[in-house]
Coordinates of C-alpha atoms and ligand atoms in Angstrom, one line a residue:
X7 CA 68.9 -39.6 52.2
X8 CA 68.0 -41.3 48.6
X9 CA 64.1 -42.0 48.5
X10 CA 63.5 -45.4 48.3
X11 CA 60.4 -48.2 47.8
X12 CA 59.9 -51.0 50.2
X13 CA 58.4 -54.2 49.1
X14 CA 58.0 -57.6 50.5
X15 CA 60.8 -56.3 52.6
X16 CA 63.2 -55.2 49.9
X17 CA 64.3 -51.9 49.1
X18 CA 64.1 -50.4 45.3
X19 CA 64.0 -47.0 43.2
X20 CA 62.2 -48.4 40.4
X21 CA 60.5 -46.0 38.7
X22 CA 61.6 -43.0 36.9
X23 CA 62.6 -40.1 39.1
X24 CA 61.2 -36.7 39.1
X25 CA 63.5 -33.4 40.9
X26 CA 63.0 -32.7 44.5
X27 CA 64.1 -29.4 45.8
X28 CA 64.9 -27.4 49.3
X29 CA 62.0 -25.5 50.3
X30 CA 64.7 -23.8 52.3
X31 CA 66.5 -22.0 49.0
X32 CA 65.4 -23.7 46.3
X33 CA 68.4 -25.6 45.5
X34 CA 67.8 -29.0 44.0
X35 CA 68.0 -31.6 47.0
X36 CA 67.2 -35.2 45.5
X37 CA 65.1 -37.0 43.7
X38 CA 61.8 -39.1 44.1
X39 CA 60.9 -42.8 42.4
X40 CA 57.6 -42.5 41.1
X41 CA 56.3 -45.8 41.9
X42 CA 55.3 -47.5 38.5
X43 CA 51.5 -49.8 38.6
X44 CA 53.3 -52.8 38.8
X45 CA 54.8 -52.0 41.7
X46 CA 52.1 -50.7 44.1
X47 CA 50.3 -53.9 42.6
X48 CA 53.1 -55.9 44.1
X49 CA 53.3 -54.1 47.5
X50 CA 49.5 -55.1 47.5
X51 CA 50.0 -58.8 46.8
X52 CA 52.9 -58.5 49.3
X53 CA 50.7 -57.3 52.3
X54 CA 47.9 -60.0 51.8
X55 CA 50.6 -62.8 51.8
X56 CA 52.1 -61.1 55.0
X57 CA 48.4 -61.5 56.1
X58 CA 48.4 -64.9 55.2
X59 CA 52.0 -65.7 56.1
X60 CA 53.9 -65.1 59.4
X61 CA 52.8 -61.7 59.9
X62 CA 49.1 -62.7 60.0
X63 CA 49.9 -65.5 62.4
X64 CA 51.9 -62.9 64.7
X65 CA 50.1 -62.6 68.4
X66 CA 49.1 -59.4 69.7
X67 CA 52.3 -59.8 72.2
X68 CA 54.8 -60.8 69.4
X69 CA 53.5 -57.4 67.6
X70 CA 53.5 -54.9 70.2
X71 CA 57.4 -56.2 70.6
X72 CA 58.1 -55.1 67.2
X73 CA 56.6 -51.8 67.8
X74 CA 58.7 -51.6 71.1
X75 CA 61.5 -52.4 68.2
X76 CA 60.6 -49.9 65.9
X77 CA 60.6 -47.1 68.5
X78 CA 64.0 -48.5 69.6
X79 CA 65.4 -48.0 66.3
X80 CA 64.1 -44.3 65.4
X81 CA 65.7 -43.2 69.0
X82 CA 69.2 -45.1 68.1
X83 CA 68.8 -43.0 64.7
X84 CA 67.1 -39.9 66.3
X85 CA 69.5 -37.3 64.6
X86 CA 69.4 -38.7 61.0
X87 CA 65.7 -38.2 61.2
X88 CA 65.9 -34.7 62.3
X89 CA 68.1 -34.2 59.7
X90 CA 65.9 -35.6 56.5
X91 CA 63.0 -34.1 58.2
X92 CA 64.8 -30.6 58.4
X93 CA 66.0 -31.3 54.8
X94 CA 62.4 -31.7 53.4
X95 CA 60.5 -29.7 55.4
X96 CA 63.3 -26.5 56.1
X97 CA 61.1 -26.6 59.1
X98 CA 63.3 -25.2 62.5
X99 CA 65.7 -28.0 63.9
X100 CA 64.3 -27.5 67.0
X101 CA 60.8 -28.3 65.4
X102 CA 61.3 -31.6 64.5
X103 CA 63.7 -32.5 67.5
X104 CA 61.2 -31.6 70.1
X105 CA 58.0 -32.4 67.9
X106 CA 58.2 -34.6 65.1
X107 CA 60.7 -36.8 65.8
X108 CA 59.9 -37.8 69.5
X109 CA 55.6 -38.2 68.3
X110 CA 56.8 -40.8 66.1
X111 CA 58.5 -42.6 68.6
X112 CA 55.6 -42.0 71.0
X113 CA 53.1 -43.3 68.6
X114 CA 54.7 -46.8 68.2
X115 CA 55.3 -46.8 72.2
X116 CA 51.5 -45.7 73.0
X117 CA 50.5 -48.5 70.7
X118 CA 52.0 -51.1 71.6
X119 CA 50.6 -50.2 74.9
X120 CA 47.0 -49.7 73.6
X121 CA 47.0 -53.1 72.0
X122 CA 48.3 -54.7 74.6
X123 CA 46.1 -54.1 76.9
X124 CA 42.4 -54.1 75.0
X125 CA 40.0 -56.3 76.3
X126 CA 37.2 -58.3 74.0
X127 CA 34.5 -58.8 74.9
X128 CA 32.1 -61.6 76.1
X129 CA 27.8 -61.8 76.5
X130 CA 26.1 -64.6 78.7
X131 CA 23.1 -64.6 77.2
X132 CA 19.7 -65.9 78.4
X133 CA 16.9 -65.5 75.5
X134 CA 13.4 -67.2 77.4
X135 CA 11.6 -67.4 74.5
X136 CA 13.7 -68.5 72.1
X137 CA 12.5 -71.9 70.8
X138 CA 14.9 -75.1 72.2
X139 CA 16.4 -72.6 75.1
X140 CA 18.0 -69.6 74.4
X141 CA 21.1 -69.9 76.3
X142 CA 24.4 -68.8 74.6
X143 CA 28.0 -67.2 75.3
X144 CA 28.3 -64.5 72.8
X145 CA 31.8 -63.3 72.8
X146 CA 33.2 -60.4 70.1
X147 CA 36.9 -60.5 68.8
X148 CA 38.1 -58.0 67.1
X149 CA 39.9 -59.2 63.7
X150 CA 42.0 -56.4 61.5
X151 CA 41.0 -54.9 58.2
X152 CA 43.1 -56.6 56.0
X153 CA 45.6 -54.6 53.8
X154 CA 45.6 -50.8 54.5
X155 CA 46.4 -48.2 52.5
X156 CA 47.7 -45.3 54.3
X157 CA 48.5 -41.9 52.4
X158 CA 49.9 -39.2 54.1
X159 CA 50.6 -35.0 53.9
X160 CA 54.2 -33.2 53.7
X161 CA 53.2 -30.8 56.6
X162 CA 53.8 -33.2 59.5
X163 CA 55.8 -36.1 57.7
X164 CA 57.0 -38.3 60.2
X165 CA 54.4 -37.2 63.1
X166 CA 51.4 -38.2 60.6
X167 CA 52.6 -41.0 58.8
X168 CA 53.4 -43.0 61.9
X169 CA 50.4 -41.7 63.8
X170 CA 48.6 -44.4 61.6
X171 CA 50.8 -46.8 60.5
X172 CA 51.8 -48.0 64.5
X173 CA 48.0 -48.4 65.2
X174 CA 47.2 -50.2 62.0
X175 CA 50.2 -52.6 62.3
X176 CA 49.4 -52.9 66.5
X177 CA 45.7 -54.0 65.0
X178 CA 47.8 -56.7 62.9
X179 CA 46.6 -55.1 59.6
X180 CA 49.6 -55.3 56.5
X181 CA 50.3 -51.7 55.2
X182 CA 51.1 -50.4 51.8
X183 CA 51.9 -46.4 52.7
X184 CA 52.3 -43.5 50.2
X185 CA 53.9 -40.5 51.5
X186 CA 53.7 -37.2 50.0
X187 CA 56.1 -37.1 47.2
X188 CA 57.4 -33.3 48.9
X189 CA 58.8 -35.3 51.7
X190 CA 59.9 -38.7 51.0
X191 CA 63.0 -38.8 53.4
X192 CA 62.2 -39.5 56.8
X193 CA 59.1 -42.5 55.6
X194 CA 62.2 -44.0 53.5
X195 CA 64.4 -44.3 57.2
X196 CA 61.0 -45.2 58.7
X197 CA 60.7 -48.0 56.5
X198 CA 64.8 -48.9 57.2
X199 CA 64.4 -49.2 61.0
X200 CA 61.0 -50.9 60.0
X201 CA 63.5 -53.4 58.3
X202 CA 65.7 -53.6 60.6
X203 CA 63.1 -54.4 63.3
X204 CA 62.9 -57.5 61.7
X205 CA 59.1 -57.2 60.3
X206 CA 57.9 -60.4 58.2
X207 CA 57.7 -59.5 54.5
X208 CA 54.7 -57.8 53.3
X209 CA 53.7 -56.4 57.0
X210 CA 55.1 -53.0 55.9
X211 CA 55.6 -51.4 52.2
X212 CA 56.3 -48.1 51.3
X213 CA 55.8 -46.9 48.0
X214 CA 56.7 -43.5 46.8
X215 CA 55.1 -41.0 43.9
X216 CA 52.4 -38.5 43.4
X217 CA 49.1 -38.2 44.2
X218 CA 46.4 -37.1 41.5
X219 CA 47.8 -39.7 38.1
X220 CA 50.4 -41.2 40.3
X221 CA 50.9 -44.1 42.3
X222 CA 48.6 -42.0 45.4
X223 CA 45.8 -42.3 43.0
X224 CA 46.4 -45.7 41.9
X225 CA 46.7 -47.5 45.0
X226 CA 43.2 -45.5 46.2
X227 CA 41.5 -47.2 44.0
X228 CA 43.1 -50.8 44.2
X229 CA 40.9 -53.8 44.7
X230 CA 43.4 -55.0 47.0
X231 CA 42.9 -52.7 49.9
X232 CA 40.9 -53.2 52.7
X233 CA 40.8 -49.8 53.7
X234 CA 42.0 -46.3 53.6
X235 CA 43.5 -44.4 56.4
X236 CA 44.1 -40.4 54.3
X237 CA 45.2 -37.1 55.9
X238 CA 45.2 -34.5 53.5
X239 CA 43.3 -31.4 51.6
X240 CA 39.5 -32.0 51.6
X241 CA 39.4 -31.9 47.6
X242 CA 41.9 -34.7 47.9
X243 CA 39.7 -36.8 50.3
X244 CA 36.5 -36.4 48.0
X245 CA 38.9 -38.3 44.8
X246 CA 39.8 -40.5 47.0
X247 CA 36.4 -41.2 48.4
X248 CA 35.0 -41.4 44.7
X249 CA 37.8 -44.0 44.3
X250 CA 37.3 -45.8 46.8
X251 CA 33.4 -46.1 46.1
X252 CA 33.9 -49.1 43.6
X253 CA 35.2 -51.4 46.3
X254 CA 33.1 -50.0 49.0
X255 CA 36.8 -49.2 50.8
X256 CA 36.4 -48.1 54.0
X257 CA 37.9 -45.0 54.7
X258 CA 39.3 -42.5 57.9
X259 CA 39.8 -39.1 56.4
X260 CA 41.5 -36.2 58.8
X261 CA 40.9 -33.1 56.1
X262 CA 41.8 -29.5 56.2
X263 CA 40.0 -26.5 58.2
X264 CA 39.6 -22.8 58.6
X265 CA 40.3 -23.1 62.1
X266 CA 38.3 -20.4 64.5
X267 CA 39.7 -18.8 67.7
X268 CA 37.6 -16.6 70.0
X269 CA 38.7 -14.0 72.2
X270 CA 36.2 -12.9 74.9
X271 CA 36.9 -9.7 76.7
X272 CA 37.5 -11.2 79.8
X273 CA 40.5 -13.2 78.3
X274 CA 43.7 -13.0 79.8
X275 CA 45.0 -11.2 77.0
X276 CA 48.1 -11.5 76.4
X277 CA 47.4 -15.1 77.1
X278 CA 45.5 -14.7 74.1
X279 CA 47.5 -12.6 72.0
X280 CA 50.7 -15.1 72.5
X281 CA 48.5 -18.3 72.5
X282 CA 46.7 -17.3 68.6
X283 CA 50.2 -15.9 67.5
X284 CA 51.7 -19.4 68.0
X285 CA 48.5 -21.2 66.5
X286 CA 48.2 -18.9 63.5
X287 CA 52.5 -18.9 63.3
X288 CA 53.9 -22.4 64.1
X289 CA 55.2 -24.0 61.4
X290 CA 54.3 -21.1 59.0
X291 CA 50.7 -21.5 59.7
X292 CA 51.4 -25.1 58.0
X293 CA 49.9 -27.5 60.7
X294 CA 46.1 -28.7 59.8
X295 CA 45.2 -27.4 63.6
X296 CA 46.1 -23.4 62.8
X297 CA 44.5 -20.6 63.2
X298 CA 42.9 -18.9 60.1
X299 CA 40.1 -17.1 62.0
X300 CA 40.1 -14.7 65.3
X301 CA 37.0 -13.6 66.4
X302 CA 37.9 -11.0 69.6
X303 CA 35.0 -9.2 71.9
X304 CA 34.8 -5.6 70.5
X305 CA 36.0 -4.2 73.9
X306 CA 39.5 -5.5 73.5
X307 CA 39.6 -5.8 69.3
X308 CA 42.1 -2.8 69.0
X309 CA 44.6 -3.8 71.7
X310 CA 44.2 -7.5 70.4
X311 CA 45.1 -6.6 67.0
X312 CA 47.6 -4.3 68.1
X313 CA 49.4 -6.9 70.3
X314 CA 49.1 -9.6 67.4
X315 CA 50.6 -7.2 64.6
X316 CA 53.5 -7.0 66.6
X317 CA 54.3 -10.2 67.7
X318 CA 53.4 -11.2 63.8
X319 CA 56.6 -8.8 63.0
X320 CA 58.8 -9.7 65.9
X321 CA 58.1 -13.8 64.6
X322 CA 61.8 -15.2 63.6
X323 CA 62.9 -18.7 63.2
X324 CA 60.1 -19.5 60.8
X325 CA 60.0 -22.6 57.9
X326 CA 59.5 -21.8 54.5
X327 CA 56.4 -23.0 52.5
X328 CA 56.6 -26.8 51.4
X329 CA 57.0 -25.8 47.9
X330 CA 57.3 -22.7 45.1
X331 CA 53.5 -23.8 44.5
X332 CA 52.5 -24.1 48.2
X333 CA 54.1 -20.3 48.4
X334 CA 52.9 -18.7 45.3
X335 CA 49.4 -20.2 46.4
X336 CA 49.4 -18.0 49.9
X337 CA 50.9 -15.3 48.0
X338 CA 47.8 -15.6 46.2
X339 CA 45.4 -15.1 49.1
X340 CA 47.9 -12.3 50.2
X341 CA 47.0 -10.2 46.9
X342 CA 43.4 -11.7 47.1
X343 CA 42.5 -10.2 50.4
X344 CA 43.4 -6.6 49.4
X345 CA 41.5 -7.2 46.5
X346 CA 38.8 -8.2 48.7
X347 CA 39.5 -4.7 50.5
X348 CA 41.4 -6.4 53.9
X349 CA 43.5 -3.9 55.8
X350 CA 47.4 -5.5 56.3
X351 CA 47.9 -4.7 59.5
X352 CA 51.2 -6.9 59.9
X353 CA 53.1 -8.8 56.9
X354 CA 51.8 -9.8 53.8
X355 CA 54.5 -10.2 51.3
X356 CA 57.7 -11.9 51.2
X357 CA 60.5 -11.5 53.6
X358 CA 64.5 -10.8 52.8
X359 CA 67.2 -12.3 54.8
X360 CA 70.0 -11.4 52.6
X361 CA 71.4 -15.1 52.3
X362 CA 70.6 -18.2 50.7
X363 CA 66.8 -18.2 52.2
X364 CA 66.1 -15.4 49.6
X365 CA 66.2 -18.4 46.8
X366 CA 64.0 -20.4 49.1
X367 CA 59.6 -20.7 49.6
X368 CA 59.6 -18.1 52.8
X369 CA 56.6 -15.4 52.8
X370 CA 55.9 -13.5 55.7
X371 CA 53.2 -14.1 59.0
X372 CA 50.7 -12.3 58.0
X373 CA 47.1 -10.5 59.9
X374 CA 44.1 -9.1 58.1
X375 CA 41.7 -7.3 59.5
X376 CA 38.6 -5.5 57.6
X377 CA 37.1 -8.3 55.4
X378 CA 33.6 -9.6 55.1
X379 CA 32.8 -13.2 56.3
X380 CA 32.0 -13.7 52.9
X381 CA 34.9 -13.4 51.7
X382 CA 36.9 -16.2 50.1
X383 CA 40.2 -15.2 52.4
X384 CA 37.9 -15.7 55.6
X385 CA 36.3 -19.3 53.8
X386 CA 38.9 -21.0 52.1
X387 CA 41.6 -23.0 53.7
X388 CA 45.1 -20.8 52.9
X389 CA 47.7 -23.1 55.0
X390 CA 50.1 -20.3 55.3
X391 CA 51.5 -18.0 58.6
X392 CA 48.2 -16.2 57.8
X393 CA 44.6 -15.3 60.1
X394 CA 41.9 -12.5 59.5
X395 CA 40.8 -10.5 63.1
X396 CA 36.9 -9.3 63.5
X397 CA 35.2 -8.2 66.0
X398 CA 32.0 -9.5 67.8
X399 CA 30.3 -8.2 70.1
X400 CA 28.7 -11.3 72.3
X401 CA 28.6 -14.8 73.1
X402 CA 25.5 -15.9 70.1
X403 CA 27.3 -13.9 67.7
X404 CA 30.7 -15.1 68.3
X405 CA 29.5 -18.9 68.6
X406 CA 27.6 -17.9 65.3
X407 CA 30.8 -16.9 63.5
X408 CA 32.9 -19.3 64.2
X409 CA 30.1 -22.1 63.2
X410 CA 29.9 -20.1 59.4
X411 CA 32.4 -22.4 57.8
X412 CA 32.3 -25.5 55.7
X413 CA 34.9 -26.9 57.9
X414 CA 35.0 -28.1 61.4
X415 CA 38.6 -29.5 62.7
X416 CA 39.6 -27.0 65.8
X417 CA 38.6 -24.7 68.0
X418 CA 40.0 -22.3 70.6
X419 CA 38.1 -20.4 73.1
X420 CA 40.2 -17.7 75.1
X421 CA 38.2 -16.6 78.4
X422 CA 38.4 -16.3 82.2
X423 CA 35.1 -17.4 82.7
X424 CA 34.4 -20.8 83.2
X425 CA 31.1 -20.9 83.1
X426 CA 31.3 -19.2 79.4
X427 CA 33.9 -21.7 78.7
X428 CA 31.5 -24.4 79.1
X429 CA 28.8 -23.1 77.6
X430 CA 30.6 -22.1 74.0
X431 CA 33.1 -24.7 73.9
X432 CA 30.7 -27.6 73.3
X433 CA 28.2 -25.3 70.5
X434 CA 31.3 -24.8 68.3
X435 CA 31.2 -27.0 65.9
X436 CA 34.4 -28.7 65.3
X437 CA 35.9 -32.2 66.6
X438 CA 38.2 -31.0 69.0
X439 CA 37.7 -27.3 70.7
X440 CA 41.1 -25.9 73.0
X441 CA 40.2 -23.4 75.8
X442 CA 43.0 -21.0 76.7
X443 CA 45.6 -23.5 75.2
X444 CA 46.1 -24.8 71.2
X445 CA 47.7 -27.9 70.4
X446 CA 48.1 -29.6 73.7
X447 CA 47.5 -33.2 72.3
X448 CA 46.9 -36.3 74.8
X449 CA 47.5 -39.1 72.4
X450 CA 44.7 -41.1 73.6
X451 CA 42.3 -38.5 73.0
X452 CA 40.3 -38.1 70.0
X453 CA 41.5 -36.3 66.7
X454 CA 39.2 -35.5 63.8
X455 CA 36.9 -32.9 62.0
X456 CA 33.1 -32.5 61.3
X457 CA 32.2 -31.7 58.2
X458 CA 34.5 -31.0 55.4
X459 CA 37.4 -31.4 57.7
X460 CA 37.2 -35.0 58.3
X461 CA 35.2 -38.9 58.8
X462 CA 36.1 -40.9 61.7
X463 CA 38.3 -40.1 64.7
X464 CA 41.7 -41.0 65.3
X465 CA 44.0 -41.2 68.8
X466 CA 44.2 -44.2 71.1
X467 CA 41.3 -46.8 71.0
X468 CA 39.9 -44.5 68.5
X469 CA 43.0 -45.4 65.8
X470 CA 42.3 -49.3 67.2
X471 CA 38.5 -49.2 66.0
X472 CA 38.8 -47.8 62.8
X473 CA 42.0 -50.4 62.1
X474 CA 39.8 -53.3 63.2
X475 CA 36.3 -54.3 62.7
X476 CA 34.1 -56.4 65.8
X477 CA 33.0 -60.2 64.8
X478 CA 30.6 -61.7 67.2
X479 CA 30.3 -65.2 67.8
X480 CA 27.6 -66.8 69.7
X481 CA 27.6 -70.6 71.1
X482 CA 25.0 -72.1 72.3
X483 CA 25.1 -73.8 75.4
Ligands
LIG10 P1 47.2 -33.3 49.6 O1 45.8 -33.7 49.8 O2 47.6 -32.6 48.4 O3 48.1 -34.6 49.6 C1 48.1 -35.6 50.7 C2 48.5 -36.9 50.1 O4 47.6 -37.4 49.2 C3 49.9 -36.9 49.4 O5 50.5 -38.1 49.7 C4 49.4 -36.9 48.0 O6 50.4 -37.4 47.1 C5 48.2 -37.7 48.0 N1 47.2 -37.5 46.9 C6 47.0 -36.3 46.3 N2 46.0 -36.5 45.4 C7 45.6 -37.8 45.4 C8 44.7 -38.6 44.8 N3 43.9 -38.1 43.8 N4 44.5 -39.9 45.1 C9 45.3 -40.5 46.1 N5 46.3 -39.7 46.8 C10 46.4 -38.5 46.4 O7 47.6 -32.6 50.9 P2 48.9 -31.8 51.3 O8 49.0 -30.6 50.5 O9 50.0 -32.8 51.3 O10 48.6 -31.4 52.8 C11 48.0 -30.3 53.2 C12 46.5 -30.5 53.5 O11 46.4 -31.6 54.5 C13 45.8 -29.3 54.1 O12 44.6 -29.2 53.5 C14 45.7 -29.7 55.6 O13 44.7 -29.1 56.3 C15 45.5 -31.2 55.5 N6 45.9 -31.8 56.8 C16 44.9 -32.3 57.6 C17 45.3 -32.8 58.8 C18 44.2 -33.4 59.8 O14 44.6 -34.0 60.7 N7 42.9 -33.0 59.6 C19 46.6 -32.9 59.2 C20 47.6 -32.5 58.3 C21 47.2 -31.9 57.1

């Protein structure tokens, strides 16, 4: 798959190139446009006259059909998107054929759905002593943003990049999206079937290129776009903000986290052992929802550990990191904690297979025990098959702990006792809070973080609000 731009509907690699390689052994695998100014500027210009053109003109029916089209075409191709997404990520085939692959389909299906079906809204009103008779029908339609900018991470290509652009094209808004420049592959086919769909002109345009100096950067701050739909590191959402600022941009920012999980003693606990192995594991720890932080009742804390160390070894069929800097970054946090004094009670350096995956971006999954909460290891967002274990020893102290971070994305609770389930899971302070389960998404739920790990909500109606704004108009009658 050769990374391509898509502009007013036509495909180009203008730009000069820079090297992509295989996360999976580090061979050189491609290479990446860097969208030049000129062209983001025209993928702007091409989105407003799709807004003024036939795409802006298209009814709400006429629009969910294309996204009933779009789905169509990523299941007739399902295979060569596995395929680019297992080339960019290295992530496990099964991985992106069971997850990645069939979300993105979902996400166009679910809305076209949504949009279908969304009432407006309408107010009799009867003011008494409004001068001249205050009767009037106020009703509210809701009218789309305009041109949106969406800019999207490498750790969930496909799943993320879709999960906005379906609802912000369902809400009739054009889009100009910029996909990580470590995974260009599967938004290039995206923008193919999005082609072949038979989209007007302008309703969809994909530009590729970096972030921070690049064409990311550039299109953040253009005075062409409506608004901003980001997921991506929190450092990366505050430049973007402060980009934004000049235009007043709106934006929907789904950030990074430190993700707690507590363990009460009366956990099922191997439940609980299994369940934080897969949130702290999956994907090599490189899913924004993961575990970074277990917090276990001081009655079970050694067996916990025990039981966590050793599914940590027994873990096979992991991804590499996204990149050599991605992975020399975790290695980082690796040597950091045991400078920090952690104890390494399972991994913590780099794993040998003995074949080409030696050349490739692995490291191994990783539990800490021993550290202070101040430490930067138990603070800082690693992304990486990594967690720190501590012990607590009740239900204040553990809801305390897992509250001491500057992030709040996700949450799990493991206990047998639903009373305790109800009473902690609503004081942790994160925007969506699992109890005995991770990662079991309903798509027409809410998705988002509190403070650094986040503004707005995404998932069903949620995605429709943000990708449209109310305009009430009252007659008198
Ligand atoms: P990143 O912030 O480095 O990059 C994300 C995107 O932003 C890329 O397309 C990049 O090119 C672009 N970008 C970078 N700098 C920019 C700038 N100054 N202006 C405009 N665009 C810019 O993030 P990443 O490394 O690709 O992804 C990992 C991060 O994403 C982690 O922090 C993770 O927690 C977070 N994440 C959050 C969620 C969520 O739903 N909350 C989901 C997935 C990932």
């Amino acid at each position: 798959m050769k990374p391509a731009h898509y502009v007013n509907g036509a495909f180009t690699v203008a730009g000069t190139s820079f090297p992509l390689r295989s996360p999976v052994d580090g061979s050189l695998a491609g290479a990446v446009p860097e969208a030049p100014r000129e062209l983001v500027d025209e993928a702007v210009r091409a989105a407003g006259a799709g807004l003024a053109g036939a795409w802006g003109e298209a009814s709400v029916e006429e629009r969910c059909e294309f996204l009933r089209r779009i789905a169509g075409g990523i299941v007739e191709r399902f295979d060569e998107f596995v395929d680019a997404e297992v080339a960019d990520t290295g992530r496990p085939r099964e991985l992106a054929a069971t997850v990645d692959v069939p979300r993105a389909i979902g996400n166009f299906r679910a809305y076209a759905d949504l949009a279908y079906g969304r009432p407006e809204r309408a107010h009799p009103t009867n003011v008494p002593g409004w001068s001249g008779g205050g009767r009037a029908l106020n009703y509210t339609v809701r009218r789309p943003l305009g041109v949106v900018a969406v800019i999207s991470p490498w750790n969930l290509p496909l799943l993320l990049l879709t999960w906005k652009v379906a609802p912000a094209l369902a809400a009739g808004n054009a889009v100009v999206a910029k996909p990580s420049e470590e995974t260009p592959s599967t938004a290039t086919l995206l923008a193919e079937v999005i082609d072949e769909a038979g989209l007007p002109a302008g309703a969809f345009n994909l530009v590729h290129g970096r972030g921070a100096g690049g064409a990311g950067e550039y299109l953040a701050s253009h005075a062409g776009v409506d608004a901003i739909a980001f997921t991506g590191a929190t450092a990366t959402g505050a430049a973007i903000m402060r980009a934004a600022a000049d235009h007043i941009t709106p934006v929907s920012f789904e950030l990074g986290g430190k993700n707690p999980a507590v363990v009460f003693a009366d956990a099922d606990l191997a439940e609980a052992v299994e369940g934080t192995a897969r949130s702290s594991f999956t994907h090599s720890g490189q899913i924004c929802l993961c575990t970074e932080r277990v917090y276990v009742q001081r009655p079970v804390f050694e067996e916990f550990v025990a039981g966590l160390a050793e599914r940590a070894g027994a873990w096979r069929d992991y991804g590499p990191m996204i990149s050599a800097g991605h992975r020399d970054k975790v290695l980082s946090y690796y040597r950091l904690a045991r400078e920090e004094g952690a104890t390494v009670v399972a991994g913590g350096g780099v794993p040998r297979f003995g074949d080409r995956r030696d050349g490739g971006f692995y490291v191994e999954p990783t539990v800490l025990t021993g550290l202070p909460e101040s430490a930067r290891t138990v603070r800082e967002e690693i992304f990486g098959p990594v967690c720190h274990v501590a012990p607590f020893d009740d239900e204040e102290e553990a809801v305390r702990l897992a509250n001491d971070s500057p992030y709040g994305l996700a949450a799990t609770v493991w206990t047998t006792d639903l009373s305790r389930a109800h009473r902690v899971a609503p004081r942790v302070q994160a925007g969506i809070v699992w109890v005995n389960c991770w990662n079991l998404r309903d798509l027409r739920t809410p998705f988002g973080g509190v403070r650094a790990s986040g503004i707005g909500r995404e998932g069903g109606e949620y995605s429709l609000d943000f990708f449209s704004e109310p305009v009430n108009v009252c007659v008198r009658i």
